[in-house]
CSV table of C-alpha atoms in Angstrom, one decimal:
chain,number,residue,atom,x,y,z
U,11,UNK,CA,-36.2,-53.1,-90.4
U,12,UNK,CA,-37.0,-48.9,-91.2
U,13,UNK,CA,-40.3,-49.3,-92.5
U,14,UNK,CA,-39.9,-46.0,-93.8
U,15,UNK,CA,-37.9,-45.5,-97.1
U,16,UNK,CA,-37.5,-41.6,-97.5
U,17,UNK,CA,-39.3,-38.6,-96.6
U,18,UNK,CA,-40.9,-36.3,-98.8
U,19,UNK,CA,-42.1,-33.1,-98.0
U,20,UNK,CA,-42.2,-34.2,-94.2
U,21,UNK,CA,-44.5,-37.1,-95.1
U,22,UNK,CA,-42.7,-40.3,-94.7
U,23,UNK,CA,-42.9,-42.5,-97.5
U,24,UNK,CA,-43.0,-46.2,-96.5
U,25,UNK,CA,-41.8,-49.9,-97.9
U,26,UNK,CA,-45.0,-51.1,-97.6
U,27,UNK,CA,-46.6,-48.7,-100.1
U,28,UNK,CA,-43.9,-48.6,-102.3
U,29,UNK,CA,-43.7,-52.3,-102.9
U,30,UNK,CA,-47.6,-52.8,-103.0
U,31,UNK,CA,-47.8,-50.0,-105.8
U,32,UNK,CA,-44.5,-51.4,-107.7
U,33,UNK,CA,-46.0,-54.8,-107.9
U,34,UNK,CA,-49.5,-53.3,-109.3
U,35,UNK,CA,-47.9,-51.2,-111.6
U,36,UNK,CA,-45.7,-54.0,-112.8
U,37,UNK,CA,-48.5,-56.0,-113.0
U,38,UNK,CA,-50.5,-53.8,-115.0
U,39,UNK,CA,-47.7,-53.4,-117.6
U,40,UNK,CA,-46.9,-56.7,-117.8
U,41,UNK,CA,-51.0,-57.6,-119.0
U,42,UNK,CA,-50.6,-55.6,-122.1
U,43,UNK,CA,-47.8,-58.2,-123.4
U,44,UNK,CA,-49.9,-61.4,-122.3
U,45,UNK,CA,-53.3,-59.8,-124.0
U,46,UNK,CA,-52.5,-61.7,-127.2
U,47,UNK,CA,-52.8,-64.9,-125.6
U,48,UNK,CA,-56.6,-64.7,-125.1
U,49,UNK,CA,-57.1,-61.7,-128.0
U,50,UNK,CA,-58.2,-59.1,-125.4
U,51,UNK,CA,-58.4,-55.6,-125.6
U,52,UNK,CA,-55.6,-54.0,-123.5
U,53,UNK,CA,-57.5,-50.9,-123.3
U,54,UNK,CA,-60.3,-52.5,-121.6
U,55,UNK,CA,-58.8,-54.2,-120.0
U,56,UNK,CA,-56.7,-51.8,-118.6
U,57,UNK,CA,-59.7,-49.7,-117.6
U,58,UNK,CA,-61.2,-52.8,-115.8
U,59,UNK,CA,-57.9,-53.3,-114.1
U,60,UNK,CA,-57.7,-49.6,-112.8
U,61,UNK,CA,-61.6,-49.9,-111.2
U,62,UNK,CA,-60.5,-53.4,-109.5
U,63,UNK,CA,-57.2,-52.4,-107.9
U,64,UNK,CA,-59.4,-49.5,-106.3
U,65,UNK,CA,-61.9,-51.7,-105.0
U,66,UNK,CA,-59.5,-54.4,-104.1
U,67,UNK,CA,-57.8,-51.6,-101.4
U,68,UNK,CA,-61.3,-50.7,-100.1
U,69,UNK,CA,-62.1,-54.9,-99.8
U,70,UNK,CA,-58.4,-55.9,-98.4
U,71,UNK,CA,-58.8,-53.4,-95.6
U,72,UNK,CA,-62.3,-53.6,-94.7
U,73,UNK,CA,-61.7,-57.4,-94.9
U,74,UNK,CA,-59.0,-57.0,-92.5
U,75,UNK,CA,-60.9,-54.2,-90.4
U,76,UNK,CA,-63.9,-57.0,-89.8
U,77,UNK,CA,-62.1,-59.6,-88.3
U,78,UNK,CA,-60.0,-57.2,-86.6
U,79,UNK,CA,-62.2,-54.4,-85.5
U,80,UNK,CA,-61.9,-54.9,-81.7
U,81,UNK,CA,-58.7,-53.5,-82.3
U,82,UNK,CA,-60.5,-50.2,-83.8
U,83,UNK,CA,-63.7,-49.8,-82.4
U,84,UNK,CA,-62.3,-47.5,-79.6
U,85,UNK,CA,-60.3,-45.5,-82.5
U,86,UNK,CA,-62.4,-45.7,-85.6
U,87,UNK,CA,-60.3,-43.0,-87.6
U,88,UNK,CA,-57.5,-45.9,-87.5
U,89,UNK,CA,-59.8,-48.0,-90.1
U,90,UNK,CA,-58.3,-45.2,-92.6
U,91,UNK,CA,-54.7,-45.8,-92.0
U,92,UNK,CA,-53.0,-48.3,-94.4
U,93,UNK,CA,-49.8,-47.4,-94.3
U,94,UNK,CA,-48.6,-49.3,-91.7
U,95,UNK,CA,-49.9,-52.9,-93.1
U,96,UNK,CA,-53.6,-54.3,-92.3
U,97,UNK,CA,-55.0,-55.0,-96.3
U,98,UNK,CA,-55.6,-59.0,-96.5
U,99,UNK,CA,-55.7,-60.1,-99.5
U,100,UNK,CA,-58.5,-62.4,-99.8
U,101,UNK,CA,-60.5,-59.5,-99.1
U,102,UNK,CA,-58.8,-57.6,-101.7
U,103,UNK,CA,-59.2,-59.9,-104.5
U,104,UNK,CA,-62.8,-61.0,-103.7
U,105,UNK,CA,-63.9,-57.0,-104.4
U,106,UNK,CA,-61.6,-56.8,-107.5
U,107,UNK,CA,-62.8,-60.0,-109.0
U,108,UNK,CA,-66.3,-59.0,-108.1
U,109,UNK,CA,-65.7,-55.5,-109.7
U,110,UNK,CA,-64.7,-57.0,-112.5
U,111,UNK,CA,-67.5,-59.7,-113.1
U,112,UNK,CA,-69.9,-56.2,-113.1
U,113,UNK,CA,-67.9,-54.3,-115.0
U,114,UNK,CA,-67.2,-57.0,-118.0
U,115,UNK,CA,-71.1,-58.5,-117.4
U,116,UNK,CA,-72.0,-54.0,-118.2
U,117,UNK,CA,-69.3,-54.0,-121.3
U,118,UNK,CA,-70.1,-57.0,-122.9
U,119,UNK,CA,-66.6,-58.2,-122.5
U,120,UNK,CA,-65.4,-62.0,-121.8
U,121,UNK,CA,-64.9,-62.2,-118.4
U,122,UNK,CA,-63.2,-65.6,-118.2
U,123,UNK,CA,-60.8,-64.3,-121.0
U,124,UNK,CA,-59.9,-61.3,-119.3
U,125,UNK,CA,-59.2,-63.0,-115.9
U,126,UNK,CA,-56.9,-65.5,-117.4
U,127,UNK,CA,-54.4,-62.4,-118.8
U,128,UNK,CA,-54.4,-61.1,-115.4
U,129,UNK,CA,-53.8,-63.9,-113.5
U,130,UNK,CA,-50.5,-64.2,-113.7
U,131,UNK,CA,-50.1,-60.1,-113.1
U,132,UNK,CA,-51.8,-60.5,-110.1
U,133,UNK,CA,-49.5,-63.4,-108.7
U,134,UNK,CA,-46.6,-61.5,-109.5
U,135,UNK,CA,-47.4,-58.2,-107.8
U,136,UNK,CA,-48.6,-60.8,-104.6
U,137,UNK,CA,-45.3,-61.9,-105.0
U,138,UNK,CA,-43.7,-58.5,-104.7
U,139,UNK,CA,-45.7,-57.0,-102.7
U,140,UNK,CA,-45.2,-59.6,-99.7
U,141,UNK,CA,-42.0,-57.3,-99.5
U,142,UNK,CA,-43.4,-54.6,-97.5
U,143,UNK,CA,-44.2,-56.9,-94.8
U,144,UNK,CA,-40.7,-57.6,-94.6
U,145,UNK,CA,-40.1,-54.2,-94.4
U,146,UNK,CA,-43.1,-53.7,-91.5
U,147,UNK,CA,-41.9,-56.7,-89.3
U,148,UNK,CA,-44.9,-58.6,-90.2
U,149,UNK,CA,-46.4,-61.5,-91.5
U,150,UNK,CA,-44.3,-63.5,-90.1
U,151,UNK,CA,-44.1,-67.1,-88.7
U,152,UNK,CA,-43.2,-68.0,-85.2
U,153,UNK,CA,-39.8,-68.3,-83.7
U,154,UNK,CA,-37.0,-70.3,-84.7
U,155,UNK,CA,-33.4,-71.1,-83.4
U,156,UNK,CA,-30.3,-69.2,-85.4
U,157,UNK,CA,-29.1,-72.6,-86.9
U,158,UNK,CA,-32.0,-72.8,-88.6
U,159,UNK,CA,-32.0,-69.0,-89.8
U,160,UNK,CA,-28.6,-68.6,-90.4
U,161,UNK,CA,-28.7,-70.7,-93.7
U,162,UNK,CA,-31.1,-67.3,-95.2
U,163,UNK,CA,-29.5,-64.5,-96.6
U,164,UNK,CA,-27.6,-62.2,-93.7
U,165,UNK,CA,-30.2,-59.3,-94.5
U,166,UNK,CA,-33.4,-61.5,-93.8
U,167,UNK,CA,-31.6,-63.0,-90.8
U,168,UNK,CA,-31.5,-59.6,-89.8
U,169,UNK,CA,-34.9,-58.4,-90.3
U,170,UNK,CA,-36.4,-61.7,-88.8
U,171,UNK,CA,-34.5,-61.2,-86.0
U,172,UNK,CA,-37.3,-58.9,-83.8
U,173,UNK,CA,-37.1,-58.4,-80.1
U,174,UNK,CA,-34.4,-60.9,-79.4
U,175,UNK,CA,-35.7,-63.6,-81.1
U,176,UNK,CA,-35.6,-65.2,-84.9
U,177,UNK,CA,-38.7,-65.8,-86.6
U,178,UNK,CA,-40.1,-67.5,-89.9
U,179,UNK,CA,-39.6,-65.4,-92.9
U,180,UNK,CA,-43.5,-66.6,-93.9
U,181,UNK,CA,-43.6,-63.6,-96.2
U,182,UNK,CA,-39.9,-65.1,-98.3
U,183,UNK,CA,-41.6,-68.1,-98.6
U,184,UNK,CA,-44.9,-67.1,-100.5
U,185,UNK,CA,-43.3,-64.8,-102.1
U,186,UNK,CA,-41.3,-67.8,-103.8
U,187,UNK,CA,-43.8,-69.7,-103.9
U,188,UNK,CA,-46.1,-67.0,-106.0
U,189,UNK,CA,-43.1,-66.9,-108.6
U,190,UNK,CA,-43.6,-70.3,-109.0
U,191,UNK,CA,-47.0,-70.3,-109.6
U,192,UNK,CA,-46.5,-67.6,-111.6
U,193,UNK,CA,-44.3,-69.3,-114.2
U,194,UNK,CA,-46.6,-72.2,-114.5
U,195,UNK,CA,-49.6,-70.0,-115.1
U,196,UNK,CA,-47.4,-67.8,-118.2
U,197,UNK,CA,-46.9,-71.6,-119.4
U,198,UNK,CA,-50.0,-72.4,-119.1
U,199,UNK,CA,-51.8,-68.9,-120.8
U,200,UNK,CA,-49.3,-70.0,-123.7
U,201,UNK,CA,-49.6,-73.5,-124.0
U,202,UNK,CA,-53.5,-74.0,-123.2
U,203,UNK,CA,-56.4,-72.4,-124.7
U,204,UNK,CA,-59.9,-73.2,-122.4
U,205,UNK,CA,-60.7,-70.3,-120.8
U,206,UNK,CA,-61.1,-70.1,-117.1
U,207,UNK,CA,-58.3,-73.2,-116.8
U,208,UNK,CA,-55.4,-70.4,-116.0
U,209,UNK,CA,-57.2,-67.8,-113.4
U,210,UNK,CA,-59.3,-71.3,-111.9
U,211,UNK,CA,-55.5,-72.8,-111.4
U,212,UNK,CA,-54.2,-69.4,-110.0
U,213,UNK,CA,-56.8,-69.1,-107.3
U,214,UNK,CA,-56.1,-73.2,-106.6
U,215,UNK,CA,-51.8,-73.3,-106.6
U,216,UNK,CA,-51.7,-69.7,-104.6
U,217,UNK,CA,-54.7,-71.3,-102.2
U,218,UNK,CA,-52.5,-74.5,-102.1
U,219,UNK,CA,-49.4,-73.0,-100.7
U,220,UNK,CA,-51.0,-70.3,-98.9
U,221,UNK,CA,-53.0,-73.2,-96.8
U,222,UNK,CA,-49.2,-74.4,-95.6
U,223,UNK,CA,-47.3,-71.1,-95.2
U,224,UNK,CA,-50.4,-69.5,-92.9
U,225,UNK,CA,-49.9,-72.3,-90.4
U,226,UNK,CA,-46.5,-71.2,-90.1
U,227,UNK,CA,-48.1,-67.4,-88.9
U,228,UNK,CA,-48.6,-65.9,-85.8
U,229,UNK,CA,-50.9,-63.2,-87.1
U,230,UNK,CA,-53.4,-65.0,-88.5
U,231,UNK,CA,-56.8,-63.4,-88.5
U,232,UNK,CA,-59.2,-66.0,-86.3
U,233,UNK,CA,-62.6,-66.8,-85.5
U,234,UNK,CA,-62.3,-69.3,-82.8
U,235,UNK,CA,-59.6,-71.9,-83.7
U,236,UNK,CA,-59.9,-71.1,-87.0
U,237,UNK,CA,-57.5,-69.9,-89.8
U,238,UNK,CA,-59.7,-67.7,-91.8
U,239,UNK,CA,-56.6,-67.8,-94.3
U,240,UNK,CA,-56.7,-71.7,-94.1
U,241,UNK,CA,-60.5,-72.2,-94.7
U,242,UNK,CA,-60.7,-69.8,-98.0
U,243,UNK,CA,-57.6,-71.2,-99.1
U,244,UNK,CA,-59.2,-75.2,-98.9
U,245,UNK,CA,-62.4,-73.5,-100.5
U,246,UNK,CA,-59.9,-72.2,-103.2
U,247,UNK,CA,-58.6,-75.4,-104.0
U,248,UNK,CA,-61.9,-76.8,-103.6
U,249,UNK,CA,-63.5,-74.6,-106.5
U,250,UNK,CA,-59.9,-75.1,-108.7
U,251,UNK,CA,-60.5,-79.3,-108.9
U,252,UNK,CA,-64.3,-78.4,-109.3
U,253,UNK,CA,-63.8,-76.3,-112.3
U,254,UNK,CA,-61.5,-78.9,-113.6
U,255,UNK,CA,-63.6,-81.6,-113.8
U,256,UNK,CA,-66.1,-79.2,-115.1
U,257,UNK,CA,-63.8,-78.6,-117.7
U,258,UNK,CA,-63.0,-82.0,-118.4
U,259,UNK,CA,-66.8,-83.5,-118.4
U,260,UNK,CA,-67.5,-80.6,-120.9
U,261,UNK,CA,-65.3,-82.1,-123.2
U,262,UNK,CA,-66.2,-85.3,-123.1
């Protein structure tokens, strides 16, 4: 696949940025129709939003950077250069729901509420924004034969089909699996009203597939035999159950 989409000016704008920024922006739109649901301030909300997508870049690539620096140390200017792909995004949403922990704890604002309106905005721009990997011939799983591949539309076939050989289309597959998750958390900010229960089950059902799909990867980022990926996601799910039974013991 052309990772680059068109050229502007002689700068080449690239897939990857495009659908990163589409799915935020989409995202951020989207919040001001599910506000209602928990009585929060769009406005607010909105600035909130704007200070955690900025500190979510600088965490997704310096989360990345870390556990890939000896690929940078002998070129540190590199670190600066997203545009080809290397933001993680456990990285990214650790700084953006740290940012906005300080920022509702300074404004006096209900963090728990606010987190449960942009859950499922944030699943849904994951889910579009696994598109520019497509795009940058990454993220992918490891090889496969073409009877399994051929049953995938002939334009994925085509862009998992790198160097000779066909690979996993990892990034198809949590991107469907984030639109899932994303319906069942809009039917879940509708249908239940406990704060915390929709952004808690957002960081579980995306840790729960993500757990899966990242064993399928090649590209994993490791320390030792480890998954990185793999281990927050079974701490995500961890803290999800946790919460519930919180939740539930509170109750009773």
């Amino acid at each position: 696949m052309n990772p680059v989409a068109f050229s502007l000016f002689g700068i080449d704008i690239m897939w990857y940025g495009i659908f990163i920024s589409s799915g935020m922006l989409i995202g951020i739109i989207l919040t001001k129709y599910l506000c209602k649901y928990r009585n929060v301030d769009y406005d607010k909300l909105f600035d909130g939003a704007l200070l955690s997508l900025f500190f979510s870049i600088i965490g997704a690539r310096a989360y990345y950077v870390i556990f890939e620096f000896q690929n940078y140390k002998d070129n540190l200017i590199e670190v600066f250069n997203i545009r080809n792909g290397g933001l993680a995004i456990h990285g990214g949403l650790i700084a953006a729901f740290a940012t906005a922990l300080i920022y509702t704890r300074i404004k006096k604002l209900d963090f728990l509420s606010m987190v449960d309106v942009a859950a499922p905005s944030i699943i849904l721009a994951q889910a579009i924004g696994r598109w520019g990997n497509f795009f940058n011939s990454e993220a992918h799983g490891g090889p496969v034969s073409y009877e399994f591949i051929k049953s995938f539309p002939e334009f994925i076939q085509k862009g998992m089909y790198i160097n000779g050989t066909y690979y996993h289309p990892t990034f198809l597959y949590e991107s469907i699996w984030n639109l899932i998750v994303f319906g069942i958390l809009i039917y879940m900010l509708k249908k239940i009203k406990t704060k915390g229960v929709v952004f808690f089950s957002y960081i579980g059902l995306y840790s729960l597939g993500r757990f899966f799909i990242e064993g399928l990867r090649t590209d994993s980022l490791m320390v030792g035999p480890l998954r990185i990926a793999q281990v927050v996601s079974l701490l995500g799910v961890a803290t999800w159950i946790l919460y519930l039974i919180y939740i539930r013991k509170k109750k009773e």
